[in-house]
mmCIF file with all atom_site columns, C-alpha atoms in Angstrom:
data_model
loop_
_atom_site.group_PDB
_atom_site.id
_atom_site.type_symbol
_atom_site.label_atom_id
_atom_site.label_alt_id
_atom_site.label_comp_id
_atom_site.label_asym_id
_atom_site.label_entity_id
_atom_site.label_seq_id
_atom_site.pdbx_PDB_ins_code
_atom_site.Cartn_x
_atom_site.Cartn_y
_atom_site.Cartn_z
_atom_site.occupancy
_atom_site.B_iso_or_equiv
_atom_site.pdbx_formal_charge
_atom_site.auth_seq_id
_atom_site.auth_comp_id
_atom_site.auth_asym_id
_atom_site.auth_atom_id
_atom_site.pdbx_PDB_model_num
ATOM 1  C CA . MET A 1 1  ? 15.523  21.527  -7.493  1.00 46.00 ? 73  MET A CA 1
ATOM 2  C CA . PRO A 1 2  ? 16.706  19.052  -4.722  1.00 51.00 ? 74  PRO A CA 1
ATOM 3  C CA . GLY A 1 3  ? 19.239  16.150  -5.909  1.00 53.00 ? 75  GLY A CA 1
ATOM 4  C CA . TRP A 1 4  ? 18.350  12.351  -5.828  1.00 49.00 ? 76  TRP A CA 1
ATOM 5  C CA . SER A 1 5  ? 20.219  11.976  -2.054  1.00 48.00 ? 77  SER A CA 1
ATOM 6  C CA . SER A 1 6  ? 17.656  14.869  -0.631  1.00 48.00 ? 78  SER A CA 1
ATOM 7  C CA . LEU A 1 7  ? 14.527  13.389  -1.705  1.00 48.00 ? 79  LEU A CA 1
ATOM 8  C CA . LEU A 1 8  ? 16.035  10.013  -0.515  1.00 49.00 ? 80  LEU A CA 1
ATOM 9  C CA . ARG A 1 9  ? 16.469  11.043  2.540   1.00 49.00 ? 81  ARG A CA 1
ATOM 10 C CA . ARG A 1 10 ? 12.651  12.842  2.627   1.00 52.00 ? 82  ARG A CA 1
ATOM 11 C CA . LYS A 1 11 ? 10.436  10.731  5.222   1.00 55.00 ? 83  LYS A CA 1
ATOM 12 C CA . ALA A 1 12 ? 7.110   10.895  4.489   1.00 53.00 ? 84  ALA A CA 1
ATOM 13 C CA . PRO A 1 13 ? 4.521   10.977  8.209   1.00 57.00 ? 85  PRO A CA 1
ATOM 14 C CA . LYS A 1 14 ? 3.896   7.436   9.316   1.00 66.00 ? 86  LYS A CA 1
ATOM 15 C CA . PRO A 1 15 ? 0.257   6.246   8.666   1.00 67.00 ? 87  PRO A CA 1
ATOM 16 C CA . GLU A 1 16 ? -2.174  5.724   11.883  1.00 82.00 ? 88  GLU A CA 1
ATOM 17 C CA . ALA A 1 17 ? -2.019  2.424   13.116  1.00 89.00 ? 89  ALA A CA 1
ATOM 18 C CA . LYS A 1 18 ? -5.461  2.655   13.080  1.00 93.00 ? 90  LYS A CA 1
ATOM 19 C CA . ALA A 1 19 ? -5.342  3.092   9.104   1.00 93.00 ? 91  ALA A CA 1
ATOM 20 C CA . VAL A 1 20 ? -3.145  0.130   8.666   1.00 93.00 ? 92  VAL A CA 1
ATOM 21 C CA . ALA A 1 21 ? -5.306  -2.194  10.481  1.00 94.00 ? 93  ALA A CA 1
ATOM 22 C CA . ARG A 1 22 ? -8.094  -1.452  8.895   1.00 95.00 ? 94  ARG A CA 1
ATOM 23 C CA . VAL A 1 23 ? -6.306  -1.712  5.090   1.00 95.00 ? 95  VAL A CA 1
ATOM 24 C CA . ASN A 1 24 ? -5.410  -4.972  6.338   1.00 93.00 ? 96  ASN A CA 1
ATOM 25 C CA . ALA A 1 25 ? -8.549  -6.219  7.019   1.00 94.00 ? 97  ALA A CA 1
ATOM 26 C CA . TRP A 1 26 ? -10.546 -5.028  3.961   1.00 94.00 ? 98  TRP A CA 1
ATOM 27 C CA . ALA A 1 27 ? -7.357  -6.027  2.269   1.00 92.00 ? 99  ALA A CA 1
ATOM 28 C CA . ARG A 1 28 ? -7.924  -10.092 4.177   1.00 90.00 ? 100 ARG A CA 1
ATOM 29 C CA . ALA A 1 29 ? -11.340 -9.732  3.240   1.00 90.00 ? 101 ALA A CA 1
ATOM 30 C CA . VAL A 1 30 ? -11.518 -8.962  -0.514  1.00 87.00 ? 102 VAL A CA 1
ATOM 31 C CA . PRO A 1 31 ? -9.199  -12.047 -2.328  1.00 70.00 ? 103 PRO A CA 1
ATOM 32 C CA . ALA A 1 32 ? -10.071 -14.329 0.914   1.00 70.00 ? 104 ALA A CA 1
ATOM 33 C CA . PRO A 1 33 ? -6.310  -15.421 1.265   1.00 74.00 ? 105 PRO A CA 1
ATOM 34 C CA . SER A 1 34 ? -6.020  -19.069 1.654   1.00 82.00 ? 106 SER A CA 1
ATOM 35 C CA . ALA A 1 35 ? -4.078  -20.472 5.411   1.00 83.00 ? 107 ALA A CA 1
ATOM 36 C CA . GLY A 1 36 ? -0.866  -19.223 5.356   1.00 88.00 ? 108 GLY A CA 1
ATOM 37 C CA . THR A 1 37 ? -0.869  -15.898 3.966   1.00 91.00 ? 109 THR A CA 1
ATOM 38 C CA . ALA A 1 38 ? 0.495   -12.867 4.685   1.00 93.00 ? 110 ALA A CA 1
ATOM 39 C CA . LEU A 1 39 ? -0.130  -9.581  4.137   1.00 93.00 ? 111 LEU A CA 1
ATOM 40 C CA . ALA A 1 40 ? 2.240   -6.301  4.395   1.00 95.00 ? 112 ALA A CA 1
ATOM 41 C CA . VAL A 1 41 ? -0.118  -2.528  3.934   1.00 95.00 ? 113 VAL A CA 1
ATOM 42 C CA . ASN A 1 42 ? 2.699   0.142   4.009   1.00 94.00 ? 114 ASN A CA 1
ATOM 43 C CA . GLU A 1 43 ? 2.395   3.556   2.428   1.00 93.00 ? 115 GLU A CA 1
ATOM 44 C CA . ILE A 1 44 ? 5.484   4.637   0.700   1.00 91.00 ? 116 ILE A CA 1
ATOM 45 C CA . ALA A 1 45 ? 6.385   8.078   -0.971  1.00 89.00 ? 117 ALA A CA 1
ATOM 46 C CA . CYS A 1 46 ? 6.749   7.978   -4.719  1.00 80.00 ? 118 CYS A CA 1
ATOM 47 C CA . LEU A 1 47 ? 9.613   9.759   -6.941  1.00 80.00 ? 119 LEU A CA 1
ATOM 48 C CA . ASP A 1 48 ? 8.269   8.689   -9.961  1.00 79.00 ? 120 ASP A CA 1
ATOM 49 C CA . PRO A 1 49 ? 6.783   11.943  -11.591 1.00 81.00 ? 121 PRO A CA 1
ATOM 50 C CA . ALA A 1 50 ? 3.875   9.706   -12.385 1.00 78.00 ? 122 ALA A CA 1
ATOM 51 C CA . CYS A 1 51 ? 2.783   8.910   -9.232  1.00 76.00 ? 123 CYS A CA 1
ATOM 52 C CA . PRO A 1 52 ? 1.087   10.959  -6.837  1.00 71.00 ? 124 PRO A CA 1
ATOM 53 C CA . GLY A 1 53 ? 3.514   11.697  -3.950  1.00 83.00 ? 125 GLY A CA 1
ATOM 54 C CA . LEU A 1 54 ? 2.490   9.359   -1.434  1.00 90.00 ? 126 LEU A CA 1
ATOM 55 C CA . GLU A 1 55 ? 1.175   6.052   -2.490  1.00 92.00 ? 127 GLU A CA 1
ATOM 56 C CA . THR A 1 56 ? -0.498  2.520   -0.386  1.00 95.00 ? 128 THR A CA 1
ATOM 57 C CA . VAL A 1 57 ? 0.775   -1.131  -1.362  1.00 95.00 ? 129 VAL A CA 1
ATOM 58 C CA . ILE A 1 58 ? -0.677  -4.309  -0.184  1.00 96.00 ? 130 ILE A CA 1
ATOM 59 C CA . LEU A 1 59 ? 1.409   -7.299  -0.410  1.00 96.00 ? 131 LEU A CA 1
ATOM 60 C CA . VAL A 1 60 ? 0.103   -10.361 -0.575  1.00 94.00 ? 132 VAL A CA 1
ATOM 61 C CA . MET A 1 61 ? 2.877   -13.346 0.260   1.00 94.00 ? 133 MET A CA 1
ATOM 62 C CA . GLU A 1 62 ? 1.148   -16.575 -0.502  1.00 91.00 ? 134 GLU A CA 1
ATOM 63 C CA . PRO A 1 63 ? 2.849   -20.179 0.450   1.00 91.00 ? 135 PRO A CA 1
ATOM 64 C CA . GLY A 1 64 ? 4.151   -21.120 -3.093  1.00 90.00 ? 136 GLY A CA 1
ATOM 65 C CA . ARG A 1 65 ? 3.568   -18.155 -5.758  1.00 91.00 ? 137 ARG A CA 1
ATOM 66 C CA . LYS A 1 66 ? 4.825   -15.244 -6.283  1.00 94.00 ? 138 LYS A CA 1
ATOM 67 C CA . THR A 1 67 ? 4.308   -11.851 -4.085  1.00 95.00 ? 139 THR A CA 1
ATOM 68 C CA . ARG A 1 68 ? 1.756   -10.113 -5.495  1.00 94.00 ? 140 ARG A CA 1
ATOM 69 C CA . ALA A 1 69 ? 1.550   -5.994  -5.053  1.00 96.00 ? 141 ALA A CA 1
ATOM 70 C CA . HIS A 1 70 ? -1.152  -4.032  -5.657  1.00 96.00 ? 142 HIS A CA 1
ATOM 71 C CA . LYS A 1 71 ? -1.190  -0.443  -5.217  1.00 93.00 ? 143 LYS A CA 1
ATOM 72 C CA . ILE A 1 72 ? -3.514  2.083   -4.018  1.00 95.00 ? 144 ILE A CA 1
ATOM 73 C CA . ALA A 1 73 ? -2.435  5.940   -5.624  1.00 91.00 ? 145 ALA A CA 1
ATOM 74 C CA . LYS A 1 74 ? -3.778  7.545   -2.349  1.00 92.00 ? 146 LYS A CA 1
ATOM 75 C CA . ALA A 1 75 ? -2.530  8.106   1.242   1.00 91.00 ? 147 ALA A CA 1
ATOM 76 C CA . LEU A 1 76 ? -3.235  5.253   3.552   1.00 93.00 ? 148 LEU A CA 1
ATOM 77 C CA . ASP A 1 77 ? -4.791  7.507   5.610   1.00 92.00 ? 149 ASP A CA 1
ATOM 78 C CA . ALA A 1 78 ? -7.137  8.728   2.487   1.00 94.00 ? 150 ALA A CA 1
ATOM 79 C CA . VAL A 1 79 ? -8.163  4.374   1.306   1.00 96.00 ? 151 VAL A CA 1
ATOM 80 C CA . THR A 1 80 ? -11.701 3.574   1.162   1.00 97.00 ? 152 THR A CA 1
ATOM 81 C CA . GLU A 1 81 ? -12.827 0.112   1.096   1.00 97.00 ? 153 GLU A CA 1
ATOM 82 C CA . GLN A 1 82 ? -13.816 0.688   -2.044  1.00 97.00 ? 154 GLN A CA 1
ATOM 83 C CA . ASP A 1 83 ? -10.160 1.744   -3.182  1.00 98.00 ? 155 ASP A CA 1
ATOM 84 C CA . VAL A 1 84 ? -8.856  -1.800  -2.096  1.00 97.00 ? 156 VAL A CA 1
ATOM 85 C CA . ARG A 1 85 ? -11.755 -4.039  -3.544  1.00 96.00 ? 157 ARG A CA 1
ATOM 86 C CA . ASP A 1 86 ? -10.646 -2.160  -6.755  1.00 97.00 ? 158 ASP A CA 1
ATOM 87 C CA . ALA A 1 87 ? -7.288  -2.687  -6.435  1.00 96.00 ? 159 ALA A CA 1
ATOM 88 C CA . PHE A 1 88 ? -7.790  -6.853  -6.544  1.00 92.00 ? 160 PHE A CA 1
ATOM 89 C CA . VAL A 1 89 ? -9.525  -6.478  -9.101  1.00 87.00 ? 161 VAL A CA 1
#
């Protein structure tokens, strides 16, 4: 079994830019963010045994509020519009 250092060095394939833009657009439509709100859509490799391996994280950064993270237990390329809606509930 590989040690933590070798797991941390492994990189997941980079998701397609179109998938990032698609999920970002869906996320912007769901909560109707206020002016100045920034969104970041990322795919991360989760090392927790309870995680599916890859997950999509949508960060919502609104001025004057704590950053919120909405997680979807799927690779970014597999995320659907309904997944995004469900993540924001």
